[in-house]
Structures are given as structure tokens and as C-alpha cells.
């Protein structure tokens, strides 16, 4: 059985968390404190002992909790653990302090009696309500569980052999903070010292990154998130709109703009805005729309209005159109509008899903139009429905390679492209280096500088990681090109 990097890093983080206590215990002697750890926890005259402010158990738990698959997830979990511990710890201190003042100082109850414990547990339980409300008010609901856990630890636990509520709360919080900081340090420590952030990696999706189920595999999601954490510049170019991309990338953190709809636009997943939009203007719309009306087909017209994608349609009839509409109509990535496109608006893309023979006839007639040269016509099988095809029509300048030029900004001065289909070929030729899988069509292989000897999508992300960390990546890529031409 192979032991993964995350397991090794967790071991290192826990070992460091435990080791810190040994260092602090050694400091006791420097402070003139020679009591055992058990005596230190209850000896009020030595409240300032370094070990009183740190417990390896809590630090170790925090380190394990914060050690995630990638740096971004580790930071997120570290924040949750830290905020939850601070809120829950000091809230618990206030509750237990008030309770002990009322129960012991005013009511003269005996600590540890059945009545004392019963009242304490009742108040501690009720305090959970206000703690949850507090996390909601502070807008830190993701930390609610950790806050409640720390709160109960401070109010009803043994408190490390009888520590005061304040000292124990502080111990608990500091231990947690140190634990998560150790995890972040271990997880972010550079395993690779070379990181070529001047390279932009751009890949096709279908028949490249996606598996047979048209999904990203768990391994692919893990590696992409790890690359994001290292600030690797990678993005995607696809014929798809954001409607289907949201489900594909639901477990992947995206930082860079994506080329969507075959180059009709570039979508920024961070700002949630569209840029480099290429449209079919109102005059050019007349001839293709007249042809669609002649055939009586369902047309989905995509428009980007105020940074939001809209899909206009007249009706939904036929098996292909119904399947397409049913899968997308509840998407939050855009809105369906049952109406004709207003004459004064520009359209980014037309989409038709019809039987193969109808699509072929439409294409044949479309090519006879006087304005046919102003458009790009893309056709490919409709996934999941045999005998049906996708027909997508864009303006002639809506191209992946054109959109790719808009992404070559800042420190990016080298583009590595991974292609898989006809619409990727020109982008591959314009890139500084291009790859494709063994399963790609011959015309894609001819455009590629190197054909990866595998049909597995995972090999693409492995290649990205290897080039990103390569000390002399240009020499490495030149070697691959020489090998391919040999």
C-alpha cells in the first residue's frame, strides 16, 4: 500500500505539534519551575509556566484538521478552526466564570456536587443556543461546530487538571492556533522550488480533461486544486457555456478566466464577469434566423447582457431540444427567456439540437447564404442521444485562438496548449508548445508538438505539474519535440 504525501505531511505536522510541548517543558526549568506536568496544571502559583499555555493534544487535533489535500483547502479549514476556537473558547470562559461566581460565591454550592453539576450542564446546554446565534451574527457559520466543541470543552471538561477557566480557554485557543499554523507551514513548504508562473497552460475539456462520463476524475480535481494552491496559471477552452461548466468544476477552485462557447467570450470565475465578447450583430442575424424559421427547428439563442448569460427560445419541441432544455433550465449560470430575441440586440451563439440528417441539411443550406463567410459553424454528436447532433453558430471572429491572445497578459509569456478537437487546432499552432492525447484525431496529432502516449486524461494534468516545476522547461520541451520528430 502506497503512503501518500498528505499522510506524510500529517505525520510531520503532528510530530512538530508534540515536539513544541517538549521545548516548552524545557523552558519550565529556565523559569525555575521544576514541577511535573500534572502538578503544573493545578499549581496556581506557577500559572505563568510555558506549558500551561499549550497542550499537544489540542494542537495535534488542529494540525490534523487543517492538513487538507491542497493549500487553499488548508487555509480554509485553518480559518474555520481558529475562528471557532477563539469565539467558542472565550464565550465558554465568560459563561463558566458567571456560573461559578453565582454558584460558588453567591449560593455557596459545593463544586462537584450533583446539584452543582446538574445546573452547570443545564446552563452549558442553554448557552449553545446563544453561541450558535452569535456565529450567525458574526457571519462565521462555517465555524459553528468548532466553536461549540471548544465551548463545551471549556465549560464542562476536566480542564487539564483544574486550570482556571481563563487559563484553560487561552491554552485551548493557543494550542489550536499553533496547531493550524504548523499544518499550514508543512502544507505550504515548497516541495518544488521551481514554479514557472510565466507559463499559461490551456486545455480543451471534452476528449481531453474529462473522462468517459464527461466528468473530472477525483484525481484530476485533487491535482488541479493543488496547482491552484501553488498559483499555477492554467485555464480551459471549450465549446460549452458556463451552464455545464459549473457542475463540471463544482469541486475545483478556478482562478483564471475560461474561454467559453468556442471563443465567443472569456469568463472570469473570480469576478463572475464576461470579457472579450464576440457577437453576431442585429444585421447579420437576419439570414440565419430566416433559415432556421424555414426549417421550423428549435433555436436556443445565447446573449450576454450585463455580465449574465441569457438563453432566448420560442418553444421546446422534439426529443433533442427537450433533453437539452430539461438538463439546463434550472441552472443558476444563466436564465431561459421564452421569447424572440429583440431585434436591436446582438447574439453570441445559436444552438440547435436536431436529428443528424436535419442538421446536415441546415448546414448545406447555410453554406449557400451570401453571408455564410461571416460565421463559424460547429457540429458534433449530442452526448447521450444517438442520431442527434449539436449545431453551434458563432460570428467568424469567435475563435479559441483569438480569445487565447487576451489571456497572455502580465508575467505570462509562454503558452502550453492541450488540444483534442477541430476547434483547438489553430490555438495549438499559435501556442508556444502543444500536446494532445494518443486518442485524439489525426488532424489534432498533426498540429501537436508532442503526442502523449496515453489515452488517460490524468496524463494531461501530470504533464502540467511536471512542466510547471521543471527547472529548465524550455530545454525539456525542446527534447520532447526532438523525440516526436525522430
Coordinates of N, CA, C and O in Angstrom, one line a residue, residues 129-230:
X129 N -27.4 27.7 22.5 CA -28.3 28.4 21.6 C -27.7 29.8 21.3 O -27.7 30.2 20.2
X130 N -27.2 30.5 22.3 CA -26.7 31.9 22.1 C -25.4 31.8 21.4 O -25.1 32.8 20.6
X131 N -24.6 30.8 21.5 CA -23.4 30.6 20.8 C -23.7 30.5 19.3 O -23.0 31.1 18.4
X132 N -24.6 29.7 18.9 CA -25.0 29.5 17.5 C -25.5 30.8 16.9 O -25.1 31.2 15.8
X133 N -26.3 31.5 17.7 CA -26.8 32.8 17.2 C -25.7 33.8 17.0 O -25.6 34.5 16.1
X134 N -24.7 33.7 17.9 CA -23.5 34.6 17.8 C -22.7 34.3 16.6 O -22.3 35.3 15.9
X135 N -22.5 33.0 16.2 CA -21.8 32.7 15.0 C -22.6 33.2 13.7 O -22.0 33.6 12.8
X136 N -23.9 33.1 13.8 CA -24.7 33.6 12.7 C -24.6 35.1 12.6 O -24.4 35.7 11.5
X137 N -24.6 35.8 13.7 CA -24.5 37.3 13.7 C -23.1 37.7 13.2 O -23.0 38.7 12.5
X138 N -22.1 37.0 13.6 CA -20.7 37.3 13.2 C -20.4 36.8 11.7 O -19.3 37.0 11.2
X139 N -21.4 36.1 11.1 CA -21.3 35.6 9.8 C -20.1 34.6 9.7 O -19.3 34.6 8.7
X140 N -20.0 33.7 10.7 CA -18.9 32.7 10.7 C -19.6 31.3 10.9 O -19.1 30.5 11.7
X141 N -20.7 31.1 10.2 CA -21.4 29.8 10.5 C -20.6 28.6 10.2 O -20.9 27.5 10.7
X142 N -19.6 28.7 9.3 CA -18.8 27.5 9.0 C -18.0 27.1 10.2 O -17.5 25.9 10.3
X143 N -17.8 28.0 11.1 CA -17.0 27.7 12.3 C -17.9 27.3 13.5 O -17.4 27.1 14.6
X144 N -19.2 27.1 13.3 CA -20.2 26.9 14.4 C -19.8 25.6 15.1 O -19.8 25.5 16.4
X145 N -19.5 24.5 14.4 CA -19.3 23.2 15.0 C -18.0 23.3 15.9 O -18.0 22.9 17.1
X146 N -16.9 23.9 15.4 CA -15.7 24.1 16.2 C -15.9 25.0 17.4 O -15.4 24.7 18.5
X147 N -16.7 26.0 17.2 CA -17.0 26.9 18.3 C -17.7 26.2 19.4 O -17.4 26.3 20.6
X148 N -18.7 25.4 19.1 CA -19.5 24.6 20.1 C -18.6 23.6 20.8 O -18.7 23.4 22.0
X149 N -17.7 22.9 20.0 CA -16.8 21.9 20.5 C -15.9 22.6 21.6 O -15.7 22.0 22.7
X150 N -15.3 23.7 21.2 CA -14.4 24.4 22.1 C -15.1 24.9 23.4 O -14.6 24.9 24.5
X151 N -16.3 25.4 23.1 CA -17.2 26.0 24.2 C -17.5 24.9 25.3 O -17.3 25.1 26.5
X152 N -17.9 23.7 24.8 CA -18.2 22.6 25.7 C -16.9 22.1 26.4 O -16.9 21.7 27.6
X153 N -15.8 22.2 25.7 CA -14.5 21.8 26.3 C -14.2 22.7 27.5 O -13.7 22.2 28.5
X154 N -14.4 24.0 27.3 CA -14.1 25.0 28.4 C -15.1 24.9 29.5 O -14.7 25.0 30.7
X155 N -16.3 24.7 29.2 CA -17.4 24.7 30.3 C -17.5 23.4 31.1 O -17.8 23.5 32.3
X156 N -17.4 22.3 30.4 CA -17.8 21.0 31.2 C -16.6 20.0 31.2 O -16.8 18.9 31.7
X157 N -15.5 20.3 30.6 CA -14.4 19.3 30.7 C -13.6 19.4 32.0 O -13.8 20.3 32.8
X158 N -12.6 18.5 32.1 CA -11.8 18.5 33.3 C -10.9 19.7 33.4 O -10.4 20.0 34.5
X159 N -10.6 20.3 32.3 CA -9.8 21.5 32.2 C -8.3 21.2 32.6 O -7.8 21.9 33.5
X160 N -7.7 20.2 32.1 CA -6.3 19.9 32.3 C -5.9 19.9 33.8 O -4.9 20.5 34.2
X161 N -6.7 19.2 34.6 CA -6.3 19.0 36.0 C -6.7 20.2 36.9 O -6.1 20.4 37.9
X162 N -7.6 21.0 36.5 CA -8.1 22.1 37.4 C -7.6 23.4 37.0 O -7.6 24.3 37.9
X163 N -7.3 23.7 35.8 CA -6.9 25.1 35.4 C -8.1 26.0 35.6 O -9.2 25.6 35.5
X164 N -7.7 27.3 35.8 CA -8.8 28.3 35.8 C -9.5 28.4 34.4 O -8.8 28.1 33.4
X165 N -10.7 28.8 34.4 CA -11.4 28.9 33.1 C -10.7 29.7 32.1 O -10.6 29.4 30.9
X166 N -10.1 30.9 32.5 CA -9.4 31.8 31.6 C -8.2 31.1 31.1 O -7.9 31.2 29.9
X167 N -7.4 30.5 32.0 CA -6.2 29.9 31.6 C -6.4 28.7 30.6 O -5.7 28.5 29.6
X168 N -7.4 27.9 30.9 CA -7.7 26.8 30.1 C -8.2 27.2 28.7 O -7.9 26.7 27.7
X169 N -9.1 28.3 28.7 CA -9.6 28.8 27.4 C -8.4 29.3 26.5 O -8.3 29.0 25.3
X170 N -7.5 30.0 27.2 CA -6.3 30.5 26.5 C -5.4 29.4 26.0 O -4.9 29.4 24.9
X171 N -5.3 28.4 26.9 CA -4.5 27.2 26.5 C -5.1 26.5 25.2 O -4.4 26.2 24.3
X172 N -6.4 26.4 25.3 CA -7.1 25.7 24.2 C -7.0 26.5 22.9 O -6.7 25.9 21.8
X173 N -7.1 27.8 23.0 CA -7.1 28.6 21.8 C -5.7 28.7 21.2 O -5.4 28.5 20.0
X174 N -4.7 28.9 22.1 CA -3.3 29.0 21.6 C -2.8 27.7 21.0 O -2.1 27.6 20.0
X175 N -3.2 26.6 21.7 CA -2.8 25.2 21.1 C -3.4 25.0 19.7 O -2.7 24.5 18.9
X176 N -4.7 25.4 19.6 CA -5.3 25.3 18.3 C -4.6 26.2 17.2 O -4.3 25.7 16.1
X177 N -4.4 27.4 17.6 CA -3.7 28.3 16.6 C -2.3 27.8 16.2 O -2.0 27.9 15.0
X178 N -1.6 27.4 17.2 CA -0.2 26.8 16.9 C -0.4 25.6 16.0 O 0.4 25.4 15.0
X179 N -1.3 24.7 16.3 CA -1.6 23.5 15.5 C -1.9 23.8 14.1 O -1.3 23.2 13.1
X180 N -2.8 24.8 13.8 CA -3.2 25.1 12.4 C -2.0 25.8 11.7 O -1.8 25.6 10.5
X181 N -1.2 26.6 12.4 CA -0.1 27.2 11.8 C 1.0 26.2 11.4 O 1.6 26.4 10.3
X182 N 1.2 25.2 12.2 CA 2.1 24.1 11.9 C 1.6 23.4 10.6 O 2.4 23.2 9.7
X183 N 0.3 23.1 10.5 CA -0.2 22.4 9.4 C -0.1 23.3 8.1 O 0.3 22.8 7.0
X184 N -0.3 24.6 8.2 CA -0.2 25.5 7.1 C 1.3 25.5 6.6 O 1.6 25.5 5.4
X185 N 2.2 25.6 7.6 CA 3.6 25.7 7.3 C 4.1 24.4 6.5 O 4.7 24.5 5.5
X186 N 3.7 23.2 7.1 CA 4.1 22.0 6.5 C 3.4 21.8 5.1 O 4.1 21.3 4.1
X187 N 2.2 22.2 4.9 CA 1.5 22.1 3.7 C 1.9 23.0 2.6 O 1.8 22.8 1.4
X188 N 2.4 24.2 3.0 CA 2.9 25.2 2.0 C 4.4 25.2 1.8 O 4.9 25.9 0.9
X189 N 5.1 24.4 2.6 CA 6.5 24.3 2.4 C 6.8 23.8 1.0 O 6.3 22.8 0.6
X190 N 7.7 24.5 0.3 CA 7.9 24.2 -1.1 C 8.5 22.8 -1.3 O 9.7 22.6 -1.0
X191 N 7.7 21.9 -1.8 CA 8.2 20.6 -2.2 C 9.0 20.7 -3.5 O 9.9 19.9 -3.8
X192 N 8.6 21.7 -4.3 CA 9.3 22.0 -5.6 C 9.7 23.5 -5.5 O 8.9 24.3 -5.2
X193 N 11.0 23.7 -5.7 CA 11.5 25.1 -5.6 C 11.3 25.9 -6.9 O 11.3 27.1 -6.9
X194 N 11.1 25.2 -8.0 CA 10.9 25.8 -9.3 C 9.4 25.9 -9.5 O 8.7 24.9 -9.5
X195 N 8.9 27.1 -9.8 CA 7.5 27.3 -10.2 C 7.4 28.3 -11.3 O 7.6 29.4 -11.1
X196 N 7.1 27.7 -12.5 CA 7.1 28.6 -13.7 C 5.8 29.3 -13.9 O 4.9 28.8 -14.6
X197 N 5.6 30.4 -13.1 CA 4.4 31.1 -13.2 C 4.2 32.0 -14.4 O 3.2 32.7 -14.6
X198 N 5.3 32.0 -15.2 CA 5.2 32.8 -16.5 C 4.5 32.0 -17.6 O 4.2 32.5 -18.7
X199 N 4.2 30.7 -17.3 CA 3.6 29.8 -18.3 C 2.0 29.8 -18.1 O 1.6 29.7 -17.0
X200 N 1.3 29.9 -19.2 CA -0.2 29.7 -19.1 C -0.5 28.4 -19.8 O -0.1 28.1 -20.9
X201 N -1.0 27.5 -19.0 CA -1.5 26.2 -19.5 C -2.9 26.3 -19.9 O -3.8 26.7 -19.0
X202 N -3.3 25.9 -21.1 CA -4.7 26.0 -21.5 C -5.0 24.6 -22.1 O -4.3 24.1 -23.0
X203 N -6.2 24.1 -21.7 CA -6.5 22.7 -22.2 C -8.0 22.7 -22.6 O -8.9 23.4 -22.1
X204 N -8.2 21.9 -23.6 CA -9.6 21.6 -24.0 C -10.2 20.7 -23.0 O -9.5 20.2 -22.1
X205 N -11.5 20.6 -23.0 CA -12.2 19.7 -21.9 C -12.6 18.4 -22.5 O -12.0 17.4 -22.1
X206 N -13.6 18.4 -23.3 CA -14.1 17.1 -23.9 C -13.0 16.4 -24.7 O -12.3 17.0 -25.4
X207 N -12.9 15.1 -24.4 CA -11.9 14.2 -25.1 C -10.5 14.6 -24.7 O -9.6 14.1 -25.3
X208 N -10.4 15.4 -23.6 CA -9.1 15.7 -23.1 C -9.1 15.6 -21.6 O -8.6 14.5 -21.0
X209 N -9.6 16.6 -20.9 CA -9.6 16.5 -19.4 C -10.7 15.6 -18.8 O -10.6 15.1 -17.7
X210 N -11.8 15.5 -19.5 CA -13.0 14.8 -19.0 C -12.9 13.3 -19.3 O -12.4 12.9 -20.3
X211 N -13.4 12.5 -18.4 CA -13.4 11.0 -18.6 C -14.6 10.6 -19.4 O -15.4 11.4 -19.9
X212 N -14.9 9.3 -19.5 CA -15.9 8.8 -20.3 C -17.3 9.2 -19.8 O -18.3 9.2 -20.6
X213 N -17.4 9.6 -18.6 CA -18.7 10.1 -18.0 C -18.8 11.6 -18.2 O -19.8 12.2 -17.6
X214 N -17.9 12.2 -18.9 CA -17.9 13.7 -19.1 C -17.8 14.4 -17.8 O -18.4 15.4 -17.6
X215 N -16.9 13.9 -16.9 CA -16.6 14.5 -15.6 C -15.1 14.5 -15.4 O -14.3 13.8 -16.0
X216 N -14.7 15.4 -14.4 CA -13.3 15.4 -13.9 C -13.2 14.3 -12.9 O -14.0 14.2 -12.0
X217 N -12.2 13.4 -13.0 CA -12.0 12.4 -12.0 C -11.6 13.0 -10.7 O -11.0 14.1 -10.7
X218 N -11.8 12.3 -9.6 CA -11.3 12.8 -8.3 C -9.8 13.1 -8.3 O -9.4 14.1 -7.7
X219 N -9.0 12.3 -9.0 CA -7.6 12.6 -9.0 C -7.3 13.9 -9.8 O -6.5 14.7 -9.4
X220 N -8.1 14.1 -10.9 CA -7.9 15.4 -11.6 C -8.3 16.6 -10.8 O -7.6 17.6 -10.8
X221 N -9.4 16.5 -10.0 CA -9.8 17.6 -9.1 C -8.8 17.9 -8.1 O -8.5 19.0 -7.8
X222 N -8.2 16.8 -7.5 CA -7.2 17.0 -6.5 C -6.0 17.7 -7.1 O -5.4 18.7 -6.5
X223 N -5.5 17.3 -8.2 CA -4.3 17.8 -8.8 C -4.5 19.3 -9.3 O -3.6 20.1 -9.1
X224 N -5.7 19.6 -9.8 CA -6.0 21.0 -10.2 C -6.0 21.9 -9.0 O -5.5 23.0 -9.1
X225 N -6.6 21.4 -7.9 CA -6.7 22.3 -6.7 C -5.3 22.5 -6.1 O -5.0 23.6 -5.6
X226 N -4.5 21.4 -6.2 CA -3.1 21.6 -5.7 C -2.3 22.6 -6.6 O -1.6 23.4 -6.0
X227 N -2.5 22.6 -7.9 CA -1.9 23.6 -8.8 C -2.4 25.0 -8.5 O -1.6 25.9 -8.6
X228 N -3.7 25.1 -8.2 CA -4.2 26.4 -7.9 C -3.6 26.9 -6.6 O -3.2 28.1 -6.5
X229 N -3.3 26.0 -5.6 CA -2.7 26.5 -4.4 C -1.3 26.9 -4.6 O -0.8 27.8 -3.8
X230 N -0.6 26.4 -5.6 CA 0.7 26.8 -6.0 C 0.8 28.0 -7.0 O 1.8 28.4 -7.4

